[in-house]
Amino acid sequence: MAITSVTTSHHNRTLSDLWNTLPMLYGISAFAIFLATRLALTIFTGFDNVPVSSWPYIFLRGLWFDLATLGFILIPFLFAAAVIPEKWRHTRFHAYFGRFIAWLLIAVLLFTAIGEFFFWLEFSNRFNFIALDYLIYTQEVIGNIQQSYPVKTLVAAIGLLAAGAVWLMRGWFRQIEIGEYTRKTRVILAALMVLWPASAYTFANLDQMYASANNYANELSGNGLFSLVAAFRRNELDYDRFYATIPDGQAKAILKDLGVKKSGPASEAALANDASGPMPNFLLKRPKNIVMITVESLSGEYVGALGDKRGWTPNMDRIAGQGLLFDRMFATGTRTVRGLEATTLGTPPVPGQAIVRRPNNEHLTTVGGILAHDGYASTFAYGGYSYFDNMAAYYSGNDYAVFDRTEFPAETIPAANVWGVADEALFSNVDAMLSKPEAADKPFFVQIMTTTNHRPYTYPDGRIDVPSPGGHEGGVKYTDYAIGHFIDEASKKPWFKDTMFVIIADHCASVAGKVELPVESYHIPMIFYGPGIVKPGHFTDNISQIDVPPTLLDVLGKPGESYFYGRSARELKADPQGVFISNYQSLGYYKNNRLTVLKPGKVVESFTVDPITFETTPGPVDATLEKEAIAYYQTASRAFKTGELTAPWYAKTN
């Protein structure tokens, strides 16, 4: 009995010694913030999306990720506690410094928590690949935050909250300062410094977040700092290492059977043999020029012509009624660079970074490059600074001229924010560029990328019935106004009668949903418009952004479909194919009302999708669709790595 009592006493003494250490105080403070963040996000998301029955999963799995994250955060504090001599630890400087570090740590974690809330508000995700990208472009991101939120007030409130927390823990600090770190305590702290992060690194990984059928619950179970670091480590996901594969010959045979003409490196011989087919039946005549307006974050749910009843897009609805509306167009991803990748390269989204952001992405076979090689003036026009997201380097390296806000006269800009000039200024400068006498010397292809429909949603006053800043409603309404005004002004110019306009979104405003890849969240508008060129009507079959490049070449009567994984809309009408939706790591293939998803760890999942409501439910994997999905994504990923996407007029000189 006496032995048991002594053992318990020593055990309690050890726990007491560990409790009265600065690393324990810092760790408990951080854990409390992690828990409060998860609880707040869960409540904010709502009981409809996150039923109470899923809370044990969220918080127990969340505990695992929080502990793994703490293992890394506490390394310097565990090291300091293990090695700092007792005589230093009892100095006044150490006491004040310990309080300051506590204040700083709490303030930083509170700031991170608020950042996670705003990130969740926009993306319904914990910090991920998108957040990592944003850290690279600090000018735009910090400017966006300053223009969207009361930053000074938030920072002051965070500082006061952190100071209040330190004050409330003043008794704990005194206990730590008067106590002694025994040799046993220091050994335990040193062991924790090594074993805790090593265990977290070995046993915790991002894939463990996705064990539930409810994607909201999966995301809420994570830890933002953990997922941010994991996203950094997965900057580029090697397809062959992480995803299900099939023999290369089998993959190419499958694509050939599906009617995909791309079968290897681009060559001018293939282009010569790739004769253009008859004029698409949705045309009255072929246009000479094409202007493609890529609209920032324009979800299909915002567009009246696609069923919305709020009246946010009267101009686009009018244009859709006079042109060809694609009722079931789907974006390939969740970022602007994904939309630009698909609409220029016609390739399924490769896992990890979009090709627009990758090194060695010049001299590729893009639709603008093909047309430039054929005598067109190909231009990328952007309302912001085109260095953002590597757009300038990508487009200029692939035979486009780049035209951005740096070239817009100041008097043409009625308003601007950190992302770019008001859309009307972008359009008026493009109009002026196309209307110069020298522009009439050759046909042109222009891809315009708008910016206004993006937080902070600021624009000139007096244009629409929503004051600036106007949130999603104001952003959509203003962009719609700017597009309508541009089309009306262009109709007065000589080049208008020979030009087809394409209006398409880069991606949706949000991809939130109970499943990881909610099909409805990738539904975007596309409109072909040109009086005397395009027959009014509807294209009712599924079509992907990767089908845009071959469709545009087909419209112009130019060969080149064999350069792309996408296919012309003319062919899709007779032989529908799957479409591609993705985030940075999950790759979806939507066909025959089934969604096949390829995930890291060579995991393959399948879902049944209601064709009207897009409601998605898990189901058995269809072997044929699984092989088709693998064939597309595997060959596309390898094609970029091996140089098969290189334009033939560059390949022959290398």
Tab-separated table of C-alpha atoms in Angstrom, residues 163-519:
chain	number	residue	atom	x	y	z
A	163	ALA	CA	-3.430	40.764	-23.552
A	164	GLY	CA	-6.596	39.833	-21.652
A	165	ALA	CA	-5.775	36.145	-21.988
A	166	VAL	CA	-2.259	36.699	-20.607
A	167	TRP	CA	-3.696	38.672	-17.691
A	168	LEU	CA	-6.177	35.896	-16.877
A	169	MET	CA	-3.293	33.400	-16.764
A	170	ARG	CA	-1.191	35.551	-14.418
A	171	GLY	CA	-1.558	33.055	-11.554
A	172	TRP	CA	-0.322	30.224	-13.765
A	173	PHE	CA	2.666	32.341	-14.806
A	174	ARG	CA	3.556	32.929	-11.127
A	175	GLN	CA	3.433	29.204	-10.380
A	176	ILE	CA	5.754	28.563	-13.331
A	177	GLU	CA	8.169	31.308	-12.273
A	178	ILE	CA	8.546	30.173	-8.657
A	179	GLY	CA	8.736	26.460	-9.493
A	180	GLU	CA	11.793	24.509	-10.569
A	181	TYR	CA	12.321	22.381	-13.661
A	182	THR	CA	13.726	19.144	-12.287
A	183	ARG	CA	16.130	17.016	-14.294
A	184	LYS	CA	13.340	14.513	-14.935
A	185	THR	CA	11.069	17.289	-16.193
A	186	ARG	CA	13.772	18.556	-18.545
A	187	VAL	CA	14.391	15.061	-19.909
A	188	ILE	CA	10.676	14.634	-20.565
A	189	LEU	CA	10.510	18.030	-22.286
A	190	ALA	CA	13.515	17.157	-24.456
A	191	ALA	CA	11.975	13.796	-25.347
A	192	LEU	CA	8.691	15.483	-26.269
A	193	MET	CA	10.595	17.940	-28.456
A	194	VAL	CA	11.877	15.005	-30.550
A	195	LEU	CA	9.171	12.358	-30.328
A	196	TRP	CA	6.056	14.531	-30.622
A	197	PRO	CA	6.788	16.173	-34.002
A	198	ALA	CA	8.425	12.979	-35.298
A	199	SER	CA	5.259	11.027	-34.509
A	200	ALA	CA	3.077	13.725	-36.056
A	201	TYR	CA	5.208	13.730	-39.211
A	202	THR	CA	5.061	9.932	-39.447
A	203	PHE	CA	1.448	9.178	-38.581
A	204	ALA	CA	-0.626	12.289	-39.438
A	205	ASN	CA	-1.381	13.205	-43.023
A	206	LEU	CA	-3.884	15.331	-44.899
A	207	ASP	CA	-5.715	12.355	-46.420
A	208	GLN	CA	-6.993	11.441	-42.946
A	209	MET	CA	-9.285	14.464	-43.137
A	210	TYR	CA	-11.460	12.765	-45.750
A	211	ALA	CA	-12.983	9.763	-43.977
A	212	SER	CA	-16.578	11.022	-43.863
A	213	ALA	CA	-19.146	11.248	-46.663
A	214	ASN	CA	-19.892	14.823	-45.496
A	215	ASN	CA	-17.203	17.125	-46.887
A	216	TYR	CA	-18.116	19.942	-44.486
A	217	ALA	CA	-17.384	17.572	-41.596
A	218	ASN	CA	-14.105	16.525	-43.223
A	219	GLU	CA	-12.910	20.097	-43.607
A	220	LEU	CA	-14.021	21.100	-40.110
A	221	SER	CA	-12.093	18.199	-38.614
A	222	GLY	CA	-8.850	19.590	-39.991
A	223	ASN	CA	-6.463	22.166	-38.612
A	224	GLY	CA	-5.792	25.176	-40.840
A	225	LEU	CA	-2.074	25.397	-40.071
A	226	PHE	CA	-1.604	21.672	-40.613
A	227	SER	CA	-3.443	21.703	-43.960
A	228	LEU	CA	-1.558	24.822	-45.087
A	229	VAL	CA	1.807	23.130	-44.545
A	230	ALA	CA	0.505	19.935	-46.169
A	231	ALA	CA	-0.567	21.967	-49.212
A	232	PHE	CA	2.946	23.401	-49.436
A	233	ARG	CA	4.402	19.889	-49.404
A	234	ARG	CA	1.959	18.877	-52.164
A	235	ASN	CA	2.695	21.857	-54.382
A	236	GLU	CA	2.933	19.553	-57.374
A	237	LEU	CA	1.380	16.111	-57.111
A	238	ASP	CA	3.056	13.557	-59.342
A	239	TYR	CA	0.201	11.687	-60.968
A	240	ASP	CA	2.015	8.359	-61.358
A	241	ARG	CA	3.082	8.356	-57.735
A	242	PHE	CA	-0.203	9.304	-56.085
A	243	TYR	CA	-3.035	8.238	-58.408
A	244	ALA	CA	-4.439	5.078	-59.957
A	245	THR	CA	-2.773	4.224	-63.282
A	246	ILE	CA	-3.228	1.879	-66.232
A	247	PRO	CA	-0.741	0.883	-68.967
A	248	ASP	CA	0.053	3.808	-71.249
A	249	GLY	CA	-0.961	1.933	-74.388
A	250	GLN	CA	-4.315	1.062	-72.876
A	251	ALA	CA	-4.901	4.677	-71.853
A	252	LYS	CA	-4.244	5.984	-75.362
A	253	ALA	CA	-6.438	3.280	-76.898
A	254	ILE	CA	-9.299	4.302	-74.604
A	255	LEU	CA	-8.943	7.960	-75.614
A	256	LYS	CA	-8.897	7.016	-79.281
A	257	ASP	CA	-12.115	5.033	-78.832
A	258	LEU	CA	-13.634	8.080	-77.136
A	259	GLY	CA	-12.889	10.193	-80.200
A	260	VAL	CA	-9.993	12.142	-78.690
A	261	LYS	CA	-7.688	12.992	-81.555
A	262	LYS	CA	-4.641	13.905	-79.499
A	263	SER	CA	-2.405	10.864	-79.448
A	264	GLY	CA	1.122	12.165	-78.959
A	265	PRO	CA	3.403	15.175	-79.448
A	266	ALA	CA	1.937	17.932	-81.590
A	267	SER	CA	3.291	18.040	-85.121
A	268	GLU	CA	2.696	20.242	-88.119
A	269	ALA	CA	2.095	17.097	-90.180
A	270	ALA	CA	-0.764	16.180	-87.856
A	271	LEU	CA	-2.120	19.700	-88.193
A	272	ALA	CA	-2.010	19.443	-91.983
A	273	ASN	CA	-3.937	16.157	-91.866
A	274	ASP	CA	-6.384	17.465	-89.274
A	275	ALA	CA	-8.752	18.972	-91.800
A	276	SER	CA	-11.531	21.139	-90.428
A	277	GLY	CA	-15.013	19.707	-90.733
A	278	PRO	CA	-18.100	21.369	-92.139
A	279	MET	CA	-19.279	24.612	-90.626
A	280	PRO	CA	-20.977	23.940	-87.276
A	281	ASN	CA	-24.749	24.006	-87.612
A	282	PHE	CA	-25.049	26.673	-84.908
A	283	LEU	CA	-23.370	29.182	-87.233
A	284	LEU	CA	-24.883	31.282	-90.011
A	285	LYS	CA	-21.399	32.099	-91.255
A	286	ARG	CA	-17.865	31.803	-89.953
A	287	PRO	CA	-16.520	34.831	-88.082
A	288	LYS	CA	-13.249	36.509	-88.904
A	289	ASN	CA	-12.437	37.423	-85.296
A	290	ILE	CA	-13.177	36.110	-81.805
A	291	VAL	CA	-13.389	38.059	-78.541
A	292	MET	CA	-13.595	35.781	-75.503
A	293	ILE	CA	-14.679	37.406	-72.249
A	294	THR	CA	-13.605	35.261	-69.293
A	295	VAL	CA	-15.661	36.460	-66.325
A	296	GLU	CA	-14.319	36.236	-62.802
A	297	SER	CA	-16.311	33.904	-60.488
A	298	LEU	CA	-19.563	33.858	-62.479
A	299	SER	CA	-21.510	30.876	-61.167
A	300	GLY	CA	-24.304	29.491	-63.298
A	301	GLU	CA	-26.659	30.057	-60.373
A	302	TYR	CA	-26.325	33.839	-60.848
A	303	VAL	CA	-27.449	33.903	-64.482
A	304	GLY	CA	-31.093	34.468	-65.327
A	305	ALA	CA	-30.807	32.648	-68.647
A	306	LEU	CA	-29.813	29.547	-66.658
A	307	GLY	CA	-32.780	29.803	-64.319
A	308	ASP	CA	-31.942	32.424	-61.687
A	309	LYS	CA	-34.918	34.613	-60.748
A	310	ARG	CA	-33.126	37.500	-59.027
A	311	GLY	CA	-32.508	39.565	-62.153
A	312	TRP	CA	-28.772	40.049	-61.640
A	313	THR	CA	-27.737	39.542	-65.294
A	314	PRO	CA	-30.194	41.360	-67.613
A	315	ASN	CA	-27.540	42.126	-70.231
A	316	MET	CA	-26.129	38.627	-70.409
A	317	ASP	CA	-29.676	37.248	-70.462
A	318	ARG	CA	-30.435	39.478	-73.454
A	319	ILE	CA	-27.224	38.420	-75.198
A	320	ALA	CA	-27.951	34.742	-74.452
A	321	GLY	CA	-31.398	35.103	-75.986
A	322	GLN	CA	-29.856	36.455	-79.178
A	323	GLY	CA	-27.010	33.930	-79.262
A	324	LEU	CA	-26.199	30.322	-78.411
A	325	LEU	CA	-26.470	29.489	-74.715
A	326	PHE	CA	-24.601	26.437	-73.458
A	327	ASP	CA	-26.924	25.161	-70.749
A	328	ARG	CA	-24.505	22.649	-69.211
A	329	MET	CA	-20.983	24.060	-69.326
A	330	PHE	CA	-18.682	22.975	-66.472
A	331	ALA	CA	-15.514	24.589	-65.141
A	332	THR	CA	-12.492	22.368	-64.615
A	333	GLY	CA	-11.414	23.896	-61.312
A	334	THR	CA	-11.836	26.459	-58.574
A	335	ARG	CA	-9.240	29.062	-59.535
A	336	THR	CA	-8.811	31.539	-62.369
A	337	VAL	CA	-5.622	29.792	-63.468
A	338	ARG	CA	-7.581	26.566	-63.945
A	339	GLY	CA	-10.057	28.292	-66.225
A	340	LEU	CA	-7.242	29.899	-68.205
A	341	GLU	CA	-5.403	26.574	-68.444
A	342	ALA	CA	-8.477	24.804	-69.830
A	343	THR	CA	-9.547	27.506	-72.282
A	344	THR	CA	-6.063	27.888	-73.763
A	345	LEU	CA	-4.591	24.359	-73.619
A	346	GLY	CA	-7.716	22.199	-73.825
A	347	THR	CA	-6.250	19.754	-71.307
A	348	PRO	CA	-7.820	18.133	-68.230
A	349	PRO	CA	-6.665	19.706	-64.949
A	350	VAL	CA	-3.383	18.195	-63.777
A	351	PRO	CA	-3.119	17.622	-60.001
A	352	GLY	CA	-1.300	20.234	-57.934
A	353	GLN	CA	-0.531	23.582	-59.517
A	354	ALA	CA	-2.242	24.633	-62.727
A	355	ILE	CA	0.094	24.684	-65.732
A	356	VAL	CA	-0.262	28.481	-65.874
A	357	ARG	CA	1.643	28.611	-62.573
A	358	ARG	CA	4.291	25.988	-63.323
A	359	PRO	CA	7.836	26.444	-64.592
A	360	ASN	CA	8.654	25.401	-68.164
A	361	ASN	CA	5.165	26.310	-69.375
A	362	GLU	CA	6.229	28.316	-72.431
A	363	HIS	CA	6.013	27.275	-76.100
A	364	LEU	CA	2.931	25.113	-75.513
A	365	THR	CA	0.214	24.419	-78.056
A	366	THR	CA	-2.433	26.976	-77.127
A	367	VAL	CA	-5.396	28.130	-79.178
A	368	GLY	CA	-3.930	31.645	-79.281
A	369	GLY	CA	-0.559	30.271	-80.358
A	370	ILE	CA	-2.121	28.249	-83.187
A	371	LEU	CA	-3.967	31.317	-84.421
A	372	ALA	CA	-0.904	33.554	-84.041
A	373	HIS	CA	1.043	31.029	-86.144
A	374	ASP	CA	-1.751	31.366	-88.721
A	375	GLY	CA	-1.475	35.158	-88.935
A	376	TYR	CA	-3.871	36.264	-86.169
A	377	ALA	CA	-3.170	38.934	-83.592
A	378	SER	CA	-3.634	36.940	-80.368
A	379	THR	CA	-3.925	39.027	-77.199
A	380	PHE	CA	-4.573	38.410	-73.509
A	381	ALA	CA	-6.186	41.449	-71.868
A	382	TYR	CA	-6.400	41.721	-68.095
A	383	GLY	CA	-7.758	44.439	-65.837
A	384	GLY	CA	-5.109	43.900	-63.156
A	385	TYR	CA	-1.350	43.495	-63.110
A	386	SER	CA	-0.734	40.416	-65.221
A	387	TYR	CA	2.297	39.249	-63.240
A	388	PHE	CA	-0.290	37.968	-60.751
A	389	ASP	CA	-0.621	34.173	-60.917
A	390	ASN	CA	2.164	34.149	-63.538
A	391	MET	CA	-0.335	35.153	-66.249
A	392	ALA	CA	2.015	37.534	-68.064
A	393	ALA	CA	4.801	34.970	-68.325
A	394	TYR	CA	2.425	32.222	-69.380
A	395	TYR	CA	0.643	34.153	-72.117
A	396	SER	CA	3.671	35.980	-73.464
A	397	GLY	CA	5.567	32.679	-73.527
A	398	ASN	CA	2.806	31.132	-75.621
A	399	ASP	CA	2.486	33.617	-78.494
A	400	TYR	CA	-0.022	36.059	-77.010
A	401	ALA	CA	0.537	39.776	-76.652
A	402	VAL	CA	-0.254	40.837	-73.074
A	403	PHE	CA	-2.345	43.976	-72.494
A	404	ASP	CA	-3.003	44.940	-68.857
A	405	ARG	CA	-3.698	47.917	-66.587
A	406	THR	CA	-0.134	49.182	-66.897
A	407	GLU	CA	-1.035	50.256	-70.444
A	408	PHE	CA	-4.401	51.868	-69.665
A	409	PRO	CA	-4.396	55.701	-69.674
A	410	ALA	CA	-5.301	57.080	-66.243
A	411	GLU	CA	-8.237	59.084	-67.630
A	412	THR	CA	-9.903	55.857	-68.802
A	413	ILE	CA	-10.073	54.376	-65.280
A	414	PRO	CA	-13.099	55.585	-63.278
A	415	ALA	CA	-12.349	53.224	-60.372
A	416	ALA	CA	-9.915	50.485	-59.382
A	417	ASN	CA	-9.034	48.270	-56.463
A	418	VAL	CA	-6.098	46.044	-55.641
A	419	TRP	CA	-7.239	43.347	-58.101
A	420	GLY	CA	-7.666	45.620	-61.083
A	421	VAL	CA	-9.501	48.424	-62.807
A	422	ALA	CA	-13.289	48.503	-63.017
A	423	ASP	CA	-14.426	46.169	-65.779
A	424	GLU	CA	-15.784	49.020	-67.897
A	425	ALA	CA	-12.259	50.476	-68.049
A	426	LEU	CA	-10.855	47.131	-69.168
A	427	PHE	CA	-13.477	46.837	-71.906
A	428	SER	CA	-13.121	50.418	-73.101
A	429	ASN	CA	-9.361	49.976	-73.467
A	430	VAL	CA	-9.806	46.708	-75.356
A	431	ASP	CA	-12.353	48.445	-77.598
A	432	ALA	CA	-9.869	51.258	-78.266
A	433	MET	CA	-7.121	48.737	-79.045
A	434	LEU	CA	-9.285	46.816	-81.518
A	435	SER	CA	-10.546	49.987	-83.146
A	436	LYS	CA	-7.107	51.333	-84.089
A	437	PRO	CA	-6.656	51.508	-87.889
A	438	GLU	CA	-3.663	49.167	-87.814
A	439	ALA	CA	-5.770	46.495	-86.033
A	440	ALA	CA	-7.781	46.023	-89.236
A	441	ASP	CA	-4.734	44.622	-91.029
A	442	LYS	CA	-5.125	41.095	-89.622
A	443	PRO	CA	-7.794	38.990	-87.904
A	444	PHE	CA	-7.677	38.970	-84.129
A	445	PHE	CA	-8.324	36.657	-81.195
A	446	VAL	CA	-8.610	38.354	-77.800
A	447	GLN	CA	-9.095	36.692	-74.435
A	448	ILE	CA	-10.271	39.188	-71.820
A	449	MET	CA	-10.073	38.386	-68.086
A	450	THR	CA	-12.292	40.525	-65.816
A	451	THR	CA	-11.657	41.302	-62.127
A	452	THR	CA	-14.543	43.282	-60.592
A	453	ASN	CA	-16.673	40.304	-59.528
A	454	HIS	CA	-14.251	39.570	-56.695
A	455	ARG	CA	-13.996	40.775	-53.146
A	456	PRO	CA	-13.943	43.716	-52.269
A	457	TYR	CA	-16.605	44.170	-55.035
A	458	THR	CA	-15.950	47.852	-55.618
A	459	TYR	CA	-16.949	49.718	-58.800
A	460	PRO	CA	-18.002	53.204	-59.971
A	461	ASP	CA	-21.184	54.530	-58.428
A	462	GLY	CA	-24.292	55.172	-60.491
A	463	ARG	CA	-23.933	52.217	-62.852
A	464	ILE	CA	-26.244	49.754	-61.124
A	465	ASP	CA	-28.850	49.803	-58.342
A	466	VAL	CA	-26.451	48.406	-55.699
A	467	PRO	CA	-24.042	50.892	-54.065
A	468	SER	CA	-20.359	50.005	-54.070
A	469	PRO	CA	-19.059	47.829	-52.460
A	470	GLY	CA	-21.929	45.555	-53.312
A	471	GLY	CA	-20.977	41.990	-52.390
A	472	HIS	CA	-21.789	39.136	-54.756
A	473	GLU	CA	-24.943	40.847	-56.018
A	474	GLY	CA	-23.184	44.108	-56.821
A	475	GLY	CA	-20.180	42.383	-58.368
A	476	VAL	CA	-22.335	40.299	-60.703
A	477	LYS	CA	-24.655	43.158	-61.616
A	478	TYR	CA	-21.792	45.531	-62.343
A	479	THR	CA	-19.879	43.032	-64.483
A	480	ASP	CA	-23.115	42.335	-66.357
A	481	TYR	CA	-23.535	46.081	-66.917
A	482	ALA	CA	-19.948	46.406	-68.166
A	483	ILE	CA	-20.334	43.489	-70.591
A	484	GLY	CA	-23.587	44.887	-71.958
A	485	HIS	CA	-22.040	48.326	-72.408
A	486	PHE	CA	-19.008	46.827	-74.151
A	487	ILE	CA	-21.169	44.835	-76.589
A	488	ASP	CA	-23.325	47.901	-77.312
A	489	GLU	CA	-20.277	50.083	-77.999
A	490	ALA	CA	-18.595	47.370	-80.075
A	491	SER	CA	-21.722	47.097	-82.255
A	492	LYS	CA	-20.905	50.571	-83.584
A	493	LYS	CA	-17.424	49.539	-84.767
A	494	PRO	CA	-16.507	48.181	-88.220
A	495	TRP	CA	-15.002	44.984	-86.788
A	496	PHE	CA	-18.215	44.005	-84.959
A	497	LYS	CA	-19.998	42.421	-87.931
A	498	ASP	CA	-17.146	39.934	-88.413
A	499	THR	CA	-16.661	39.057	-84.745
A	500	MET	CA	-18.056	36.311	-82.549
A	501	PHE	CA	-18.137	37.022	-78.820
A	502	VAL	CA	-17.713	34.259	-76.268
A	503	ILE	CA	-18.782	34.920	-72.684
A	504	ILE	CA	-17.611	32.263	-70.219
A	505	ALA	CA	-16.786	32.134	-66.501
A	506	ASP	CA	-13.354	31.129	-65.269
A	507	HIS	CA	-14.891	29.236	-62.343
A	508	CYS	CA	-17.772	29.444	-59.896
A	509	ALA	CA	-17.973	31.782	-56.924
A	510	SER	CA	-17.921	28.883	-54.460
A	511	VAL	CA	-17.450	25.121	-54.455
A	512	ALA	CA	-19.007	24.504	-51.056
A	513	GLY	CA	-20.996	21.319	-50.652
A	514	LYS	CA	-21.457	18.200	-48.578
A	515	VAL	CA	-19.380	16.257	-51.107
A	516	GLU	CA	-15.823	17.207	-52.005
A	517	LEU	CA	-16.606	17.839	-55.685
A	518	PRO	CA	-20.212	19.103	-55.823
A	519	VAL	CA	-21.075	19.017	-59.533
